[in-house]
Amino acid sequence: MTAAPGGARPRGALPRLRSWTASLPWKAAVFITVMCCALAALLGVLVHASVTHQTVDQARERALTRLTDATRAFEGGELLGPGASLDPAELPRSLRRLALTGERGTMVGDHAPRPTMWAAGPADGDRVIAVAVDYSQGARTIAGLDRAILGSSALAIGATLLVGAFAVTRVTRRLHATARVARRITAGDLDARVDDPRTGDPARAQDEVAAVAAALDSMAASLQSRLESERRFTADVAHELRTPLTGLHAAAELLPPGRPTELVRNRVAALRTLTEDLLEISRLDAGGERPDLAEHRLGPLAERVARSAGAEVEVRVVRDSCVETDRRRLERVLGNLVANALTHGRTPVTVSVDGPEVTVRDHGDGFPAYLVQHGPQRFRTEGGTKGHGLGLTIALGQATALGARLTFANLDGPAPAERGAVARLTLPAPRTD
């Protein structure tokens, strides 16, 4: 792989990083780490300042006590004692200047070459008397304390991260389970439920995730109940219409020939077709349809559908394929797609077979925007077109029963020949010849 010039990042690396950092565990880990570091730093600074102040005060007190003893010995003409001397060369300049003004002071410095607490005061004239107290033990104490603070802070941050990651992971695992159930419901599986154990036991404390899971289960149950009621209502209405329509059809056949009789028969036939379509939709909604699978070649099957539709349908076989499917249901799907193209589009209508994929295309104004985005909706049409919106609904339901995928799209080319509606049916498990 060739590296990008100047060390540039590969395209797409930033979006992948953003998607990874958008996860809740990562955000929780960063938040816990920042808060632990801030707390450890605050406590470390407070402890360091307190211990350092105490250690320095103790060393300063010893140095000033020895300076007092050395000053008394100097004034009495006695030996100054260990660690005391006049005008030592190692005495810090700032402390020397302070002592020359007649003041006493202390300062931490170095002396051969250990840390030293210096105390100095005026002697006589332009001389100062200074005392050097070994400060090595105090410096080692502070350094050891700093190392202990860093080590304990790192250990505390690591332990907190582990505990926090465990707690957040449990929450996110439940959230992911809820999201998976929501996606299953969106895909049409209305029997899917989260069944969070906390929602089934009223004695247990209910957290926010359990509340969301309970709300999702309640919504799915309510939606399933309403859809089932609508499906039963549609099936019952269609079934009840069958008997009077059969009698009406028989009565229409007894009418004398003429234009009024022809109109009555056409309307009765339309009502019978609508009733049969409603019954078919109710069976598809029930989810109990089982296809009668057998091996069929798509090319001859598409040609048969085109012949039954009329001479204005052209069949193009790019690559024929043998698939295992239900011939009756597949012909129903293709027949509805071709009939929709002939009714609502413009000729020529083309049926193309390319392997397990069958495409039906017309040269009209295309599908409505809602149909391309959300799929066909029963009893919804636009632009004053004829029909009840059931043909494509049945085609989608039968395709689902076959395990196939049916999609709708529009071609928006600059020329009229490059425009139109395209319905693409993709069948599963093609067989190779």
Short mmCIF file of C-alpha atoms in Angstrom, two decimals:
data_model
loop_
_atom_site.label_atom_id
_atom_site.label_comp_id
_atom_site.label_asym_id
_atom_site.label_seq_id
_atom_site.Cartn_x
_atom_site.Cartn_y
_atom_site.Cartn_z
CA MET A 1 0.00 0.00 0.00
CA THR A 2 1.39 3.39 -0.96
CA ALA A 3 1.44 6.00 1.74
CA ALA A 4 -0.29 9.30 1.10
CA PRO A 5 2.05 12.25 0.41
CA GLY A 6 3.03 14.25 3.42
CA GLY A 7 1.68 11.67 5.83
CA ALA A 8 -1.94 12.45 4.90
CA ARG A 9 -4.61 10.22 6.34
CA PRO A 10 -6.37 7.81 3.98
CA ARG A 11 -9.78 8.92 2.82
CA GLY A 12 -12.49 7.41 4.98
CA ALA A 13 -10.29 7.05 8.09
CA LEU A 14 -11.93 10.05 9.79
CA PRO A 15 -15.51 8.83 9.25
CA ARG A 16 -14.56 5.41 10.62
CA LEU A 17 -12.98 7.08 13.66
CA ARG A 18 -16.04 9.24 14.17
CA SER A 19 -18.39 6.27 14.01
CA TRP A 20 -16.22 4.42 16.54
CA THR A 21 -15.98 7.38 18.92
CA ALA A 22 -19.74 7.96 18.68
CA SER A 23 -20.45 4.82 20.70
CA LEU A 24 -21.69 5.17 24.27
CA PRO A 25 -18.94 2.96 25.86
CA TRP A 26 -16.22 5.09 24.27
CA LYS A 27 -17.82 8.32 25.47
CA ALA A 28 -18.30 6.87 28.96
CA ALA A 29 -14.66 5.71 29.06
CA VAL A 30 -13.41 9.15 28.03
CA PHE A 31 -15.67 10.85 30.59
CA ILE A 32 -14.61 8.50 33.40
CA THR A 33 -10.94 8.88 32.48
CA VAL A 34 -11.10 12.68 32.40
CA MET A 35 -12.98 12.87 35.70
CA CYS A 36 -10.63 10.39 37.40
CA CYS A 37 -7.56 12.25 36.13
CA ALA A 38 -8.98 15.57 37.29
CA LEU A 39 -9.84 14.16 40.72
CA ALA A 40 -6.47 12.42 41.07
CA ALA A 41 -4.65 15.59 40.05
CA LEU A 42 -6.60 17.68 42.56
CA LEU A 43 -6.04 15.24 45.42
CA GLY A 44 -2.40 14.78 44.45
CA VAL A 45 -1.77 18.54 44.44
CA LEU A 46 -3.46 18.95 47.83
CA VAL A 47 -1.55 16.08 49.44
CA HIS A 48 1.75 17.15 47.85
CA ALA A 49 1.32 20.72 49.03
CA SER A 50 0.35 19.67 52.55
CA VAL A 51 3.22 17.20 53.03
CA THR A 52 5.76 19.51 51.38
CA HIS A 53 4.69 22.40 53.57
CA GLN A 54 4.96 20.23 56.70
CA THR A 55 8.37 18.82 55.73
CA VAL A 56 9.80 22.23 54.83
CA ASP A 57 8.48 23.76 58.05
CA GLN A 58 10.16 21.06 60.12
CA ALA A 59 13.47 21.52 58.30
CA ARG A 60 13.19 25.32 58.57
CA GLU A 61 12.53 25.08 62.31
CA ARG A 62 15.63 22.92 62.85
CA ALA A 63 17.75 25.25 60.71
CA LEU A 64 16.57 28.36 62.58
CA THR A 65 17.18 26.68 65.95
CA ARG A 66 20.75 25.83 64.95
CA LEU A 67 21.20 29.36 63.58
CA THR A 68 20.16 30.78 66.96
CA ASP A 69 22.63 28.48 68.76
CA ALA A 70 25.41 29.36 66.30
CA THR A 71 24.74 33.09 66.69
CA ARG A 72 24.96 32.81 70.49
CA ALA A 73 28.20 30.82 70.20
CA PHE A 74 29.64 33.42 67.80
CA GLU A 75 28.74 36.26 70.14
CA GLY A 76 30.27 34.34 73.08
CA GLY A 77 33.47 33.56 71.16
CA GLU A 78 32.77 29.85 71.11
CA LEU A 79 32.83 27.32 68.30
CA LEU A 80 29.91 27.68 65.93
CA GLY A 81 28.97 24.01 65.98
CA PRO A 82 28.44 21.49 63.18
CA GLY A 83 26.95 22.80 59.95
CA ALA A 84 27.47 26.49 60.89
CA SER A 85 30.03 28.80 59.27
CA LEU A 86 30.76 32.41 58.39
CA ASP A 87 30.22 33.52 54.80
CA PRO A 88 30.12 30.04 53.22
CA ALA A 89 30.67 30.11 49.47
CA GLU A 90 27.67 27.78 48.78
CA LEU A 91 25.18 30.14 50.46
CA PRO A 92 22.56 31.31 47.93
CA ARG A 93 23.06 34.95 46.94
CA SER A 94 19.49 35.99 47.64
CA LEU A 95 19.72 34.61 51.18
CA ARG A 96 23.11 36.35 51.67
CA ARG A 97 21.62 39.69 50.59
CA LEU A 98 18.74 39.21 53.03
CA ALA A 99 21.13 38.47 55.92
CA LEU A 100 23.26 41.55 55.12
CA THR A 101 20.18 43.71 55.61
CA GLY A 102 19.91 42.42 59.18
CA GLU A 103 17.13 39.91 58.58
CA ARG A 104 17.11 36.17 59.17
CA GLY A 105 15.80 33.76 56.51
CA THR A 106 15.84 30.23 55.17
CA MET A 107 16.06 28.68 51.72
CA VAL A 108 16.35 25.22 50.20
CA GLY A 109 19.45 24.81 48.05
CA ASP A 110 22.27 22.39 47.24
CA HIS A 111 25.33 21.72 49.27
CA ALA A 112 27.96 19.20 48.20
CA PRO A 113 25.63 18.21 46.28
CA ARG A 114 22.77 17.15 48.53
CA PRO A 115 19.54 19.10 49.08
CA THR A 116 20.13 21.47 51.96
CA MET A 117 18.03 23.78 54.06
CA TRP A 118 19.98 27.01 54.56
CA ALA A 119 19.40 29.44 57.40
CA ALA A 120 21.34 32.71 57.53
CA GLY A 121 21.45 35.85 59.65
CA PRO A 122 23.72 38.84 60.29
CA ALA A 123 27.01 38.34 62.14
CA ASP A 124 29.06 41.55 62.34
CA GLY A 125 29.80 44.14 59.71
CA ASP A 126 29.52 42.69 56.21
CA ARG A 127 29.64 39.10 57.31
CA VAL A 128 26.80 36.62 57.70
CA ILE A 129 26.50 33.47 59.70
CA ALA A 130 24.84 30.51 57.98
CA VAL A 131 23.72 27.03 58.97
CA ALA A 132 23.30 24.10 56.51
CA VAL A 133 20.85 21.35 57.52
CA ASP A 134 20.68 18.15 55.47
CA TYR A 135 17.38 18.12 53.60
CA SER A 136 17.90 14.80 51.73
CA GLN A 137 15.44 12.85 53.85
CA GLY A 138 12.73 15.45 53.34
CA ALA A 139 13.35 15.55 49.58
CA ARG A 140 13.21 11.75 49.41
CA THR A 141 9.98 11.76 51.40
CA ILE A 142 8.35 14.22 48.98
CA ALA A 143 9.63 12.34 45.92
CA GLY A 144 8.37 9.03 47.32
CA LEU A 145 5.04 10.62 48.08
CA ASP A 146 4.78 11.91 44.48
CA ARG A 147 5.53 8.46 43.10
CA ALA A 148 2.94 6.93 45.44
CA ILE A 149 0.36 9.48 44.33
CA LEU A 150 1.03 8.75 40.64
CA GLY A 151 0.93 4.99 41.16
CA SER A 152 -2.23 5.01 43.24
CA SER A 153 -3.89 7.42 40.81
CA ALA A 154 -3.09 5.17 37.85
CA LEU A 155 -4.35 2.12 39.76
CA ALA A 156 -7.54 3.94 40.79
CA ILE A 157 -8.16 5.16 37.23
CA GLY A 158 -7.67 1.66 35.84
CA ALA A 159 -9.96 0.07 38.42
CA THR A 160 -12.60 2.76 37.88
CA LEU A 161 -12.40 2.29 34.11
CA LEU A 162 -12.91 -1.46 34.46
CA VAL A 163 -15.87 -1.06 36.78
CA GLY A 164 -17.33 1.73 34.66
CA ALA A 165 -16.83 -0.22 31.43
CA PHE A 166 -18.55 -3.23 32.95
CA ALA A 167 -21.51 -1.13 34.10
CA VAL A 168 -21.80 0.78 30.80
CA THR A 169 -21.44 -2.41 28.77
CA ARG A 170 -24.38 -3.97 30.61
CA VAL A 171 -26.49 -0.93 29.79
CA THR A 172 -25.39 -0.76 26.15
CA ARG A 173 -25.98 -4.50 25.72
CA ARG A 174 -29.58 -3.99 26.78
CA LEU A 175 -29.87 -0.95 24.50
CA HIS A 176 -28.52 -2.95 21.55
CA ALA A 177 -31.04 -5.71 22.28
CA THR A 178 -33.84 -3.12 22.28
CA ALA A 179 -32.56 -1.64 19.01
CA ARG A 180 -32.44 -5.10 17.39
CA VAL A 181 -36.05 -5.74 18.38
CA ALA A 182 -37.05 -2.32 17.00
CA ARG A 183 -35.38 -3.16 13.68
CA ARG A 184 -37.20 -6.51 13.57
CA ILE A 185 -40.50 -4.74 14.13
CA THR A 186 -39.63 -2.28 11.37
CA ALA A 187 -38.93 -5.22 9.05
CA GLY A 188 -42.42 -6.60 9.76
CA ASP A 189 -41.83 -9.05 12.61
CA LEU A 190 -44.58 -7.82 14.93
CA ASP A 191 -44.10 -10.79 17.26
CA ALA A 192 -40.67 -9.51 18.32
CA ARG A 193 -40.44 -8.34 21.94
CA VAL A 194 -37.61 -7.16 24.18
CA ASP A 195 -38.93 -8.94 27.30
CA ASP A 196 -36.54 -7.16 29.64
CA PRO A 197 -36.49 -9.13 32.95
CA ARG A 198 -36.88 -5.90 34.94
CA THR A 199 -40.22 -5.15 33.30
CA GLY A 200 -41.64 -8.55 34.27
CA ASP A 201 -40.96 -8.13 37.99
CA PRO A 202 -42.74 -5.09 39.52
CA ALA A 203 -40.73 -5.51 42.73
CA ARG A 204 -37.46 -4.73 40.92
CA ALA A 205 -36.34 -1.15 40.40
CA GLN A 206 -37.10 0.08 36.88
CA ASP A 207 -34.33 2.00 35.18
CA GLU A 208 -34.57 4.08 32.00
CA VAL A 209 -33.58 1.20 29.70
CA ALA A 210 -36.33 -0.99 31.17
CA ALA A 211 -38.81 1.85 30.64
CA VAL A 212 -37.80 2.13 26.98
CA ALA A 213 -38.05 -1.65 26.53
CA ALA A 214 -41.48 -1.72 28.14
CA ALA A 215 -42.68 1.16 25.96
CA LEU A 216 -41.38 -0.60 22.81
CA ASP A 217 -43.08 -3.87 23.75
CA SER A 218 -46.33 -2.04 24.47
CA MET A 219 -46.13 -0.18 21.16
CA ALA A 220 -45.46 -3.41 19.24
CA ALA A 221 -48.37 -5.19 20.93
CA SER A 222 -50.73 -2.29 20.21
CA LEU A 223 -49.57 -2.06 16.59
CA GLN A 224 -49.93 -5.80 16.12
CA SER A 225 -53.44 -5.73 17.60
CA ARG A 226 -54.55 -2.88 15.34
CA LEU A 227 -53.10 -4.44 12.21
CA GLU A 228 -54.68 -7.76 13.06
CA SER A 229 -58.05 -6.04 13.55
CA GLU A 230 -57.69 -4.28 10.20
CA ARG A 231 -56.68 -7.52 8.49
CA ARG A 232 -59.68 -9.37 9.97
CA PHE A 233 -61.99 -6.53 8.98
CA THR A 234 -60.68 -6.54 5.39
CA ALA A 235 -60.98 -10.31 5.14
CA ASP A 236 -64.47 -10.32 6.64
CA VAL A 237 -65.71 -7.54 4.35
CA ALA A 238 -64.26 -9.19 1.26
CA HIS A 239 -65.66 -12.56 2.25
CA GLU A 240 -69.14 -11.13 2.94
CA LEU A 241 -69.12 -9.34 -0.42
CA ARG A 242 -68.49 -12.55 -2.31
CA THR A 243 -72.02 -13.96 -1.94
CA PRO A 244 -73.98 -10.87 -3.07
CA LEU A 245 -71.50 -10.25 -5.87
CA THR A 246 -71.97 -13.78 -7.13
CA GLY A 247 -75.73 -13.22 -7.23
CA LEU A 248 -75.27 -9.82 -8.81
CA HIS A 249 -73.05 -11.32 -11.48
CA ALA A 250 -75.63 -14.01 -12.24
CA ALA A 251 -78.39 -11.39 -12.44
CA ALA A 252 -76.31 -9.22 -14.76
CA GLU A 253 -75.91 -12.11 -17.13
CA LEU A 254 -79.71 -12.30 -17.47
CA LEU A 255 -80.06 -8.68 -18.56
CA PRO A 256 -80.85 -8.03 -22.23
CA PRO A 257 -77.96 -6.99 -24.46
CA GLY A 258 -77.21 -3.30 -24.65
CA ARG A 259 -75.02 -0.50 -23.45
CA PRO A 260 -76.51 -0.33 -19.91
CA THR A 261 -76.06 -4.07 -19.49
CA GLU A 262 -72.43 -3.80 -20.58
CA LEU A 263 -71.80 -1.06 -18.03
CA VAL A 264 -73.41 -3.11 -15.24
CA ARG A 265 -71.37 -6.18 -16.13
CA ASN A 266 -68.13 -4.16 -16.22
CA ARG A 267 -68.82 -2.68 -12.78
CA VAL A 268 -69.71 -6.07 -11.34
CA ALA A 269 -66.49 -7.53 -12.79
CA ALA A 270 -64.50 -4.65 -11.25
CA LEU A 271 -66.13 -5.29 -7.88
CA ARG A 272 -65.34 -9.01 -8.09
CA THR A 273 -61.71 -8.25 -8.95
CA LEU A 274 -61.48 -5.79 -6.05
CA THR A 275 -62.97 -8.36 -3.67
CA GLU A 276 -60.55 -11.08 -4.79
CA ASP A 277 -57.64 -8.65 -4.42
CA LEU A 278 -58.71 -7.78 -0.88
CA LEU A 279 -58.94 -11.45 0.04
CA GLU A 280 -55.48 -12.07 -1.39
CA ILE A 281 -54.04 -9.12 0.53
CA SER A 282 -55.63 -10.35 3.76
CA ARG A 283 -54.06 -13.79 3.24
CA LEU A 284 -50.67 -12.20 2.57
CA ASP A 285 -50.99 -10.00 5.66
CA ALA A 286 -51.75 -13.06 7.75
CA GLY A 287 -48.32 -14.45 6.83
CA GLY A 288 -49.60 -17.97 6.33
CA GLU A 289 -48.84 -18.23 2.60
CA ARG A 290 -46.51 -21.11 1.71
CA PRO A 291 -45.09 -21.14 -1.83
CA ASP A 292 -45.16 -24.33 -3.91
CA LEU A 293 -41.52 -24.40 -4.98
CA ALA A 294 -40.26 -25.98 -8.18
CA GLU A 295 -37.52 -25.28 -10.72
CA HIS A 296 -38.43 -22.85 -13.49
CA ARG A 297 -36.52 -20.91 -16.12
CA LEU A 298 -37.12 -17.19 -15.95
CA GLY A 299 -36.85 -16.48 -19.67
CA PRO A 300 -39.82 -18.60 -20.85
CA LEU A 301 -41.83 -17.56 -17.81
CA ALA A 302 -41.32 -13.83 -18.59
CA GLU A 303 -42.27 -14.43 -22.25
CA ARG A 304 -45.49 -16.14 -21.17
CA VAL A 305 -46.41 -13.18 -18.96
CA ALA A 306 -45.65 -10.75 -21.80
CA ARG A 307 -47.80 -12.68 -24.30
CA SER A 308 -50.76 -12.68 -21.94
CA ALA A 309 -50.38 -8.91 -21.40
CA GLY A 310 -50.31 -7.91 -25.09
CA ALA A 311 -48.09 -7.13 -28.04
CA GLU A 312 -46.78 -3.86 -26.55
CA VAL A 313 -44.54 -5.74 -24.09
CA GLU A 314 -40.99 -6.61 -25.17
CA VAL A 315 -38.95 -9.34 -23.48
CA ARG A 316 -35.14 -9.17 -23.36
CA VAL A 317 -33.22 -12.13 -21.98
CA VAL A 318 -29.68 -10.98 -21.19
CA ARG A 319 -28.80 -14.05 -19.16
CA ASP A 320 -31.35 -16.75 -18.48
CA SER A 321 -31.43 -18.47 -15.11
CA CYS A 322 -33.13 -21.46 -13.51
CA VAL A 323 -34.57 -20.66 -10.09
CA GLU A 324 -36.57 -22.55 -7.49
CA THR A 325 -39.82 -20.63 -7.09
CA ASP A 326 -43.60 -20.78 -7.17
CA ARG A 327 -44.59 -20.26 -10.81
CA ARG A 328 -48.12 -19.08 -10.06
CA ARG A 329 -47.00 -16.48 -7.55
CA LEU A 330 -44.13 -15.30 -9.74
CA GLU A 331 -46.46 -14.90 -12.72
CA ARG A 332 -48.81 -12.95 -10.45
CA VAL A 333 -45.99 -10.59 -9.46
CA LEU A 334 -44.76 -10.04 -13.03
CA GLY A 335 -48.30 -9.76 -14.37
CA ASN A 336 -49.17 -7.03 -11.86
CA LEU A 337 -45.95 -5.15 -12.65
CA VAL A 338 -46.58 -5.32 -16.39
CA ALA A 339 -50.25 -4.33 -15.98
CA ASN A 340 -49.23 -1.35 -13.83
CA ALA A 341 -46.68 -0.27 -16.45
CA LEU A 342 -49.26 -0.51 -19.25
CA THR A 343 -51.94 1.30 -17.23
CA HIS A 344 -49.97 4.10 -15.60
CA GLY A 345 -46.87 4.37 -17.80
CA ARG A 346 -46.26 4.68 -21.52
CA THR A 347 -45.18 2.11 -24.06
CA PRO A 348 -42.92 0.48 -24.90
CA VAL A 349 -42.85 -1.73 -21.80
CA THR A 350 -39.75 -3.90 -21.47
CA VAL A 351 -39.29 -7.03 -19.35
CA SER A 352 -35.58 -7.84 -18.94
CA VAL A 353 -34.17 -11.07 -17.49
CA ASP A 354 -30.58 -10.97 -16.23
CA GLY A 355 -29.81 -14.03 -14.14
CA PRO A 356 -32.09 -14.14 -11.07
CA GLU A 357 -33.15 -10.52 -11.66
CA VAL A 358 -36.23 -9.49 -13.63
CA THR A 359 -36.80 -5.81 -14.49
CA VAL A 360 -40.04 -4.26 -15.76
CA ARG A 361 -39.63 -0.80 -17.27
CA ASP A 362 -41.96 1.65 -18.99
CA HIS A 363 -41.34 5.07 -20.57
CA GLY A 364 -43.86 7.13 -18.61
CA ASP A 365 -43.49 9.80 -15.93
CA GLY A 366 -42.26 7.33 -13.29
CA PHE A 367 -43.55 6.20 -9.93
CA PRO A 368 -44.84 8.72 -7.37
CA ALA A 369 -42.23 9.89 -4.88
CA TYR A 370 -43.99 8.26 -1.92
CA LEU A 371 -43.98 4.87 -3.67
CA VAL A 372 -40.24 4.97 -4.39
CA GLN A 373 -39.44 5.97 -0.80
CA HIS A 374 -41.93 3.89 1.19
CA GLY A 375 -43.28 1.26 -1.20
CA PRO A 376 -46.82 0.80 -2.54
CA GLN A 377 -49.74 1.74 -0.31
CA ARG A 378 -53.17 0.27 -0.78
CA PHE A 379 -55.98 2.59 -1.88
CA ARG A 380 -53.57 5.42 -2.58
CA THR A 381 -53.13 6.86 -6.08
CA GLU A 382 -52.00 10.24 -7.33
CA GLY A 383 -52.52 12.37 -10.37
CA GLY A 384 -56.06 11.17 -11.03
CA THR A 385 -54.89 7.72 -12.16
CA LYS A 386 -57.25 4.77 -12.19
CA GLY A 387 -57.00 1.85 -9.82
CA HIS A 388 -56.97 1.21 -6.09
CA GLY A 389 -53.23 0.82 -5.48
CA LEU A 390 -53.68 -2.91 -4.82
CA GLY A 391 -51.79 -4.36 -7.78
CA LEU A 392 -48.33 -3.30 -6.62
CA THR A 393 -49.26 -4.09 -3.00
CA ILE A 394 -50.12 -7.66 -4.02
CA ALA A 395 -46.93 -7.88 -6.10
CA LEU A 396 -44.84 -6.80 -3.09
CA GLY A 397 -46.65 -9.26 -0.80
CA GLN A 398 -46.24 -12.19 -3.20
CA ALA A 399 -42.57 -11.31 -3.74
CA THR A 400 -42.05 -11.37 0.03
CA ALA A 401 -43.78 -14.77 0.22
CA LEU A 402 -41.32 -16.02 -2.43
CA GLY A 403 -38.37 -14.68 -0.46
CA ALA A 404 -37.63 -12.24 -3.30
CA ARG A 405 -36.81 -8.53 -3.15
CA LEU A 406 -38.94 -6.03 -5.08
CA THR A 407 -37.75 -2.44 -5.44
CA PHE A 408 -39.09 0.58 -7.29
CA ALA A 409 -37.10 3.38 -8.91
CA ASN A 410 -37.36 6.11 -11.55
CA LEU A 411 -35.10 6.99 -14.47
CA ASP A 412 -34.62 10.74 -14.89
CA GLY A 413 -32.68 11.01 -18.11
CA PRO A 414 -32.58 14.18 -20.26
CA ALA A 415 -34.37 12.53 -23.19
CA PRO A 416 -37.89 11.00 -23.04
CA ALA A 417 -36.45 7.61 -24.06
CA GLU A 418 -34.24 7.69 -20.94
CA ARG A 419 -37.11 8.26 -18.49
CA GLY A 420 -39.65 5.97 -16.92
CA ALA A 421 -40.49 3.72 -14.00
CA VAL A 422 -38.39 0.65 -13.15
CA ALA A 423 -39.54 -2.24 -10.96
CA ARG A 424 -36.74 -4.70 -10.16
CA LEU A 425 -37.48 -8.21 -8.80
CA THR A 426 -34.50 -10.14 -7.41
CA LEU A 427 -35.14 -13.83 -6.76
CA PRO A 428 -33.12 -15.84 -4.22
CA ALA A 429 -30.85 -18.86 -4.67
CA PRO A 430 -30.25 -19.02 -8.42
CA ARG A 431 -29.23 -22.35 -9.87
CA THR A 432 -26.25 -22.50 -12.20
CA ASP A 433 -26.68 -24.48 -15.39
#
